Amino acid sequence: MNEFPSVSIITINYNSFNDTLEFLESVYNITYPNFEVILVDNNSEKFEGDLIREKHPTIIIIESSRNLGFAGANNLAIKKSLSEYLVFLNNDTIVEKDFLEPLIQQLMIDPTIGMISPKVKYYGTNTIQFAGTTKLDKFTGRAHRIGDFEEDVGQFDALYETGVIHGSAMVIPKRIIDEIGLMPEVYFLYYEELEWCHRAVMKGYKLNYLGTSVVYDKVSGSIGKNNPLKTYYLTRNRILYTRRNTSSLTKFMWLMYFTIISIPKKSFFFVLKGEIDHLKAFVSGILWNIKHFKLPME
């Protein structure tokens, strides 16, 4: 068995070129000896591919002629990759030099792991953002992050199963993708990794968190932290995920929860804060699912 199997590190750029440059400087400084980087530009307004190639001659760059969303852009890279393991990192992350070895080693040791994520900290801090999650609640459609906003003192430096993996930093063996399929593109943005997790679990694979590997996240570098577009897609896709991946009884129970609790709570919150644009986005996300009562195909 090769001690250092081939790895493709995949990232997406969309109107966040400076973040991408900083990300690449970080990635090309890692200690893992057998990797390539595949960068997909998702039809940014301005993208200087030649500048990147000058700095990193071995990089593989794919320039999409249109914005394919998170899943669509990643799927372009997946189809290009010939590596045994695929690492998906948001372009607003920064990695520690030795982050990759423990993740790959764990996947090699245990073939029942379908996906694995490292510890994720908020960029520029020692504060944890992600140390795994609880299981996804089938009635609320949510999972709670473990360790969020806790100071990292090594309390989560362990390997254990997680409810879902972290979409901004995840590693998946290529053979698993061959089995469960590409990222579902119907979501466009958010929740595609949750459905990927669901598919892997349905095939009998585990989702793991490994706290001895660390990645730093700037949080929403491309779309922005308080963008109504984020509210729209989180709402739209939360409903869509439940419709696509749960039984009739669960759908009914979830709908009761969403209608009686979530809609009034969210609406009151947006009105109270004067975030009318977010309220409109929230309603639009709900209306999209009513309009598309018949589930759309991929």
PDB file of C-alpha atoms in Angstrom, residues 107-284:
ATOM      1  CA  LEU A 107      -9.199   6.776   5.443  1.00  0.00           C
ATOM      2  CA  MET A 108      -6.549   4.200   4.506  1.00  0.00           C
ATOM      3  CA  ILE A 109      -6.817   2.457   7.869  1.00  0.00           C
ATOM      4  CA  ASP A 110     -10.618   2.257   7.897  1.00  0.00           C
ATOM      5  CA  PRO A 111     -12.341   1.661   4.518  1.00  0.00           C
ATOM      6  CA  THR A 112     -15.768   1.957   6.174  1.00  0.00           C
ATOM      7  CA  ILE A 113     -15.282   5.735   6.496  1.00  0.00           C
ATOM      8  CA  GLY A 114     -17.071   7.358   3.583  1.00  0.00           C
ATOM      9  CA  MET A 115     -16.162  10.969   4.348  1.00  0.00           C
ATOM     10  CA  ILE A 116     -14.025  12.776   6.897  1.00  0.00           C
ATOM     11  CA  SER A 117     -13.606  16.390   8.019  1.00  0.00           C
ATOM     12  CA  PRO A 118     -10.899  18.058  10.112  1.00  0.00           C
ATOM     13  CA  LYS A 119     -11.315  20.426  13.017  1.00  0.00           C
ATOM     14  CA  VAL A 120     -12.246  23.845  11.629  1.00  0.00           C
ATOM     15  CA  LYS A 121     -11.377  27.047  13.490  1.00  0.00           C
ATOM     16  CA  TYR A 122     -12.384  30.621  12.783  1.00  0.00           C
ATOM     17  CA  TYR A 123      -9.617  32.273  10.805  1.00  0.00           C
ATOM     18  CA  GLY A 124      -7.122  34.273  12.856  1.00  0.00           C
ATOM     19  CA  THR A 125      -8.293  32.789  16.140  1.00  0.00           C
ATOM     20  CA  ASN A 126      -7.978  29.735  18.353  1.00  0.00           C
ATOM     21  CA  THR A 127     -11.763  29.461  18.431  1.00  0.00           C
ATOM     22  CA  ILE A 128     -13.454  26.322  17.181  1.00  0.00           C
ATOM     23  CA  GLN A 129     -16.076  26.523  14.458  1.00  0.00           C
ATOM     24  CA  PHE A 130     -16.556  22.786  13.850  1.00  0.00           C
ATOM     25  CA  ALA A 131     -15.651  19.696  15.838  1.00  0.00           C
ATOM     26  CA  GLY A 132     -18.282  17.457  14.315  1.00  0.00           C
ATOM     27  CA  THR A 133     -22.053  17.728  14.670  1.00  0.00           C
ATOM     28  CA  THR A 134     -24.993  16.028  16.250  1.00  0.00           C
ATOM     29  CA  LYS A 135     -27.070  13.825  13.987  1.00  0.00           C
ATOM     30  CA  LEU A 136     -29.322  15.648  11.552  1.00  0.00           C
ATOM     31  CA  ASP A 137     -32.735  15.971  13.172  1.00  0.00           C
ATOM     32  CA  LYS A 138     -35.189  14.553  10.652  1.00  0.00           C
ATOM     33  CA  PHE A 139     -38.042  16.676  12.024  1.00  0.00           C
ATOM     34  CA  THR A 140     -36.257  20.036  12.092  1.00  0.00           C
ATOM     35  CA  GLY A 141     -33.777  19.424   9.265  1.00  0.00           C
ATOM     36  CA  ARG A 142     -30.920  20.750  11.378  1.00  0.00           C
ATOM     37  CA  ALA A 143     -27.779  19.483  13.066  1.00  0.00           C
ATOM     38  CA  HIS A 144     -25.910  21.336  15.807  1.00  0.00           C
ATOM     39  CA  ARG A 145     -22.181  21.932  15.620  1.00  0.00           C
ATOM     40  CA  ILE A 146     -20.058  20.536  18.385  1.00  0.00           C
ATOM     41  CA  GLY A 147     -17.587  22.962  19.971  1.00  0.00           C
ATOM     42  CA  ASP A 148     -18.750  26.050  18.090  1.00  0.00           C
ATOM     43  CA  PHE A 149     -17.197  29.218  19.612  1.00  0.00           C
ATOM     44  CA  GLU A 150     -15.253  27.242  22.221  1.00  0.00           C
ATOM     45  CA  GLU A 151     -11.579  28.025  22.802  1.00  0.00           C
ATOM     46  CA  ASP A 152      -9.494  25.144  21.477  1.00  0.00           C
ATOM     47  CA  VAL A 153      -7.537  23.554  24.318  1.00  0.00           C
ATOM     48  CA  GLY A 154      -7.377  20.109  22.776  1.00  0.00           C
ATOM     49  CA  GLN A 155     -10.752  18.962  24.117  1.00  0.00           C
ATOM     50  CA  PHE A 156     -11.777  17.713  20.648  1.00  0.00           C
ATOM     51  CA  ASP A 157      -8.462  16.234  19.476  1.00  0.00           C
ATOM     52  CA  ALA A 158      -9.992  12.864  18.731  1.00  0.00           C
ATOM     53  CA  LEU A 159     -11.558  10.703  16.048  1.00  0.00           C
ATOM     54  CA  TYR A 160     -15.294  10.083  16.210  1.00  0.00           C
ATOM     55  CA  GLU A 161     -18.397   9.849  14.089  1.00  0.00           C
ATOM     56  CA  THR A 162     -20.245  13.016  13.157  1.00  0.00           C
ATOM     57  CA  GLY A 163     -23.778  13.698  12.000  1.00  0.00           C
ATOM     58  CA  VAL A 164     -22.598  15.558   8.903  1.00  0.00           C
ATOM     59  CA  ILE A 165     -19.248  16.598   7.524  1.00  0.00           C
ATOM     60  CA  HIS A 166     -18.155  20.215   7.023  1.00  0.00           C
ATOM     61  CA  GLY A 167     -18.763  21.400   3.473  1.00  0.00           C
ATOM     62  CA  SER A 168     -15.818  23.788   3.521  1.00  0.00           C
ATOM     63  CA  ALA A 169     -13.288  21.065   4.418  1.00  0.00           C
ATOM     64  CA  MET A 170     -13.916  17.417   3.582  1.00  0.00           C
ATOM     65  CA  VAL A 171     -12.014  14.425   2.216  1.00  0.00           C
ATOM     66  CA  ILE A 172     -13.640  11.611   0.251  1.00  0.00           C
ATOM     67  CA  PRO A 173     -12.121   8.527  -1.397  1.00  0.00           C
ATOM     68  CA  LYS A 174     -12.780   8.519  -5.143  1.00  0.00           C
ATOM     69  CA  ARG A 175     -14.253   5.019  -4.894  1.00  0.00           C
ATOM     70  CA  ILE A 176     -16.985   6.385  -2.608  1.00  0.00           C
ATOM     71  CA  ILE A 177     -17.923   9.064  -5.163  1.00  0.00           C
ATOM     72  CA  ASP A 178     -18.024   6.370  -7.848  1.00  0.00           C
ATOM     73  CA  GLU A 179     -20.555   4.559  -5.653  1.00  0.00           C
ATOM     74  CA  ILE A 180     -22.795   7.402  -4.435  1.00  0.00           C
ATOM     75  CA  GLY A 181     -22.560   9.667  -7.481  1.00  0.00           C
ATOM     76  CA  LEU A 182     -21.505  13.264  -8.049  1.00  0.00           C
ATOM     77  CA  MET A 183     -22.641  16.174  -5.890  1.00  0.00           C
ATOM     78  CA  PRO A 184     -26.367  16.861  -6.446  1.00  0.00           C
ATOM     79  CA  GLU A 185     -26.498  20.012  -8.565  1.00  0.00           C
ATOM     80  CA  VAL A 186     -30.182  20.752  -7.948  1.00  0.00           C
ATOM     81  CA  TYR A 187     -29.256  22.666  -4.759  1.00  0.00           C
ATOM     82  CA  PHE A 188     -26.825  25.094  -6.463  1.00  0.00           C
ATOM     83  CA  LEU A 189     -25.600  26.383  -3.093  1.00  0.00           C
ATOM     84  CA  TYR A 190     -25.834  24.809   0.398  1.00  0.00           C
ATOM     85  CA  TYR A 191     -27.179  21.399   1.453  1.00  0.00           C
ATOM     86  CA  GLU A 192     -25.514  19.465  -1.389  1.00  0.00           C
ATOM     87  CA  GLU A 193     -22.954  18.025   1.046  1.00  0.00           C
ATOM     88  CA  LEU A 194     -25.776  16.998   3.396  1.00  0.00           C
ATOM     89  CA  GLU A 195     -27.362  14.922   0.671  1.00  0.00           C
ATOM     90  CA  TRP A 196     -23.937  13.475  -0.138  1.00  0.00           C
ATOM     91  CA  CYS A 197     -23.634  12.508   3.542  1.00  0.00           C
ATOM     92  CA  HIS A 198     -27.085  10.933   3.427  1.00  0.00           C
ATOM     93  CA  ARG A 199     -26.182   8.885   0.368  1.00  0.00           C
ATOM     94  CA  ALA A 200     -22.978   7.632   1.982  1.00  0.00           C
ATOM     95  CA  VAL A 201     -24.756   6.645   5.200  1.00  0.00           C
ATOM     96  CA  MET A 202     -27.468   4.842   3.210  1.00  0.00           C
ATOM     97  CA  LYS A 203     -24.674   2.808   1.611  1.00  0.00           C
ATOM     98  CA  GLY A 204     -23.400   1.839   5.071  1.00  0.00           C
ATOM     99  CA  TYR A 205     -20.432   4.200   5.331  1.00  0.00           C
ATOM    100  CA  LYS A 206     -19.439   6.268   8.362  1.00  0.00           C
ATOM    101  CA  LEU A 207     -18.976  10.025   8.547  1.00  0.00           C
ATOM    102  CA  ASN A 208     -15.986  10.913  10.704  1.00  0.00           C
ATOM    103  CA  TYR A 209     -14.407  13.941  12.324  1.00  0.00           C
ATOM    104  CA  LEU A 210     -10.674  14.035  13.096  1.00  0.00           C
ATOM    105  CA  GLY A 211      -9.502  16.676  15.554  1.00  0.00           C
ATOM    106  CA  THR A 212      -5.761  16.273  14.976  1.00  0.00           C
ATOM    107  CA  SER A 213      -6.117  17.946  11.576  1.00  0.00           C
ATOM    108  CA  VAL A 214      -6.845  21.688  11.499  1.00  0.00           C
ATOM    109  CA  VAL A 215      -8.194  24.078   8.871  1.00  0.00           C
ATOM    110  CA  TYR A 216      -9.083  27.769   9.358  1.00  0.00           C
ATOM    111  CA  ASP A 217     -12.218  29.254   7.800  1.00  0.00           C
ATOM    112  CA  LYS A 218     -12.844  32.929   7.006  1.00  0.00           C
ATOM    113  CA  VAL A 219     -16.591  32.144   6.644  1.00  0.00           C
ATOM    114  CA  SER A 220     -18.537  32.996   3.460  1.00  0.00           C
ATOM    115  CA  GLY A 221     -15.739  34.634   1.536  1.00  0.00           C
ATOM    116  CA  SER A 222     -17.585  34.461  -1.806  1.00  0.00           C
ATOM    117  CA  ILE A 223     -21.204  35.166  -0.903  1.00  0.00           C
ATOM    118  CA  GLY A 224     -20.727  37.318   2.184  1.00  0.00           C
ATOM    119  CA  LYS A 225     -21.759  36.770   5.780  1.00  0.00           C
ATOM    120  CA  ASN A 226     -25.071  38.644   5.674  1.00  0.00           C
ATOM    121  CA  ASN A 227     -26.237  38.259   2.092  1.00  0.00           C
ATOM    122  CA  PRO A 228     -29.989  37.702   1.508  1.00  0.00           C
ATOM    123  CA  LEU A 229     -28.968  35.233  -1.205  1.00  0.00           C
ATOM    124  CA  LYS A 230     -27.623  33.017   1.568  1.00  0.00           C
ATOM    125  CA  THR A 231     -30.965  33.211   3.380  1.00  0.00           C
ATOM    126  CA  TYR A 232     -32.774  32.322   0.155  1.00  0.00           C
ATOM    127  CA  TYR A 233     -30.718  29.224  -0.614  1.00  0.00           C
ATOM    128  CA  LEU A 234     -30.600  27.999   2.992  1.00  0.00           C
ATOM    129  CA  THR A 235     -34.398  28.233   3.179  1.00  0.00           C
ATOM    130  CA  ARG A 236     -35.071  26.808  -0.278  1.00  0.00           C
ATOM    131  CA  ASN A 237     -32.664  23.934   0.149  1.00  0.00           C
ATOM    132  CA  ARG A 238     -33.593  23.070   3.721  1.00  0.00           C
ATOM    133  CA  ILE A 239     -37.091  22.355   2.424  1.00  0.00           C
ATOM    134  CA  LEU A 240     -35.825  20.686  -0.755  1.00  0.00           C
ATOM    135  CA  TYR A 241     -33.480  18.374   1.152  1.00  0.00           C
ATOM    136  CA  THR A 242     -36.331  17.181   3.368  1.00  0.00           C
ATOM    137  CA  ARG A 243     -38.559  16.607   0.363  1.00  0.00           C
ATOM    138  CA  ARG A 244     -35.895  14.570  -1.421  1.00  0.00           C
ATOM    139  CA  ASN A 245     -34.547  12.472   1.431  1.00  0.00           C
ATOM    140  CA  THR A 246     -37.234  11.634   3.987  1.00  0.00           C
ATOM    141  CA  SER A 247     -40.281   9.382   4.279  1.00  0.00           C
ATOM    142  CA  SER A 248     -43.868  10.634   3.938  1.00  0.00           C
ATOM    143  CA  LEU A 249     -44.418  10.614   7.704  1.00  0.00           C
ATOM    144  CA  THR A 250     -41.214  12.543   8.345  1.00  0.00           C
ATOM    145  CA  LYS A 251     -42.129  15.069   5.650  1.00  0.00           C
ATOM    146  CA  PHE A 252     -45.480  15.649   7.343  1.00  0.00           C
ATOM    147  CA  MET A 253     -43.945  16.049  10.812  1.00  0.00           C
ATOM    148  CA  TRP A 254     -41.267  18.360   9.418  1.00  0.00           C
ATOM    149  CA  LEU A 255     -43.864  20.463   7.607  1.00  0.00           C
ATOM    150  CA  MET A 256     -45.816  20.898  10.846  1.00  0.00           C
ATOM    151  CA  TYR A 257     -42.665  22.034  12.660  1.00  0.00           C
ATOM    152  CA  PHE A 258     -41.642  24.378   9.861  1.00  0.00           C
ATOM    153  CA  THR A 259     -45.096  25.912   9.490  1.00  0.00           C
ATOM    154  CA  ILE A 260     -45.946  26.307  13.181  1.00  0.00           C
ATOM    155  CA  ILE A 261     -42.517  27.198  14.582  1.00  0.00           C
ATOM    156  CA  SER A 262     -39.906  28.089  11.950  1.00  0.00           C
ATOM    157  CA  ILE A 263     -41.903  30.429   9.718  1.00  0.00           C
ATOM    158  CA  PRO A 264     -43.286  32.651  12.531  1.00  0.00           C
ATOM    159  CA  LYS A 265     -39.969  32.634  14.398  1.00  0.00           C
ATOM    160  CA  LYS A 266     -37.863  33.535  11.373  1.00  0.00           C
ATOM    161  CA  SER A 267     -40.326  36.154  10.129  1.00  0.00           C
ATOM    162  CA  PHE A 268     -40.475  37.850  13.538  1.00  0.00           C
ATOM    163  CA  PHE A 269     -36.663  37.785  13.766  1.00  0.00           C
ATOM    164  CA  PHE A 270     -36.193  39.471  10.374  1.00  0.00           C
ATOM    165  CA  VAL A 271     -38.853  42.115  11.072  1.00  0.00           C
ATOM    166  CA  LEU A 272     -37.424  42.839  14.524  1.00  0.00           C
ATOM    167  CA  LYS A 273     -33.963  43.416  13.048  1.00  0.00           C
ATOM    168  CA  GLY A 274     -35.319  45.407  10.129  1.00  0.00           C
ATOM    169  CA  GLU A 275     -33.901  42.882   7.654  1.00  0.00           C
ATOM    170  CA  ILE A 276     -36.709  43.091   5.132  1.00  0.00           C
ATOM    171  CA  ASP A 277     -34.471  41.865   2.297  1.00  0.00           C
ATOM    172  CA  HIS A 278     -33.836  38.691   4.284  1.00  0.00           C
ATOM    173  CA  LEU A 279     -37.552  38.296   4.971  1.00  0.00           C
ATOM    174  CA  LYS A 280     -38.251  38.536   1.237  1.00  0.00           C
ATOM    175  CA  ALA A 281     -35.496  35.999   0.545  1.00  0.00           C
ATOM    176  CA  PHE A 282     -36.933  33.671   3.197  1.00  0.00           C
ATOM    177  CA  VAL A 283     -40.402  33.850   1.630  1.00  0.00           C
ATOM    178  CA  SER A 284     -38.940  33.376  -1.853  1.00  0.00           C
TER     179      SER A 284
END
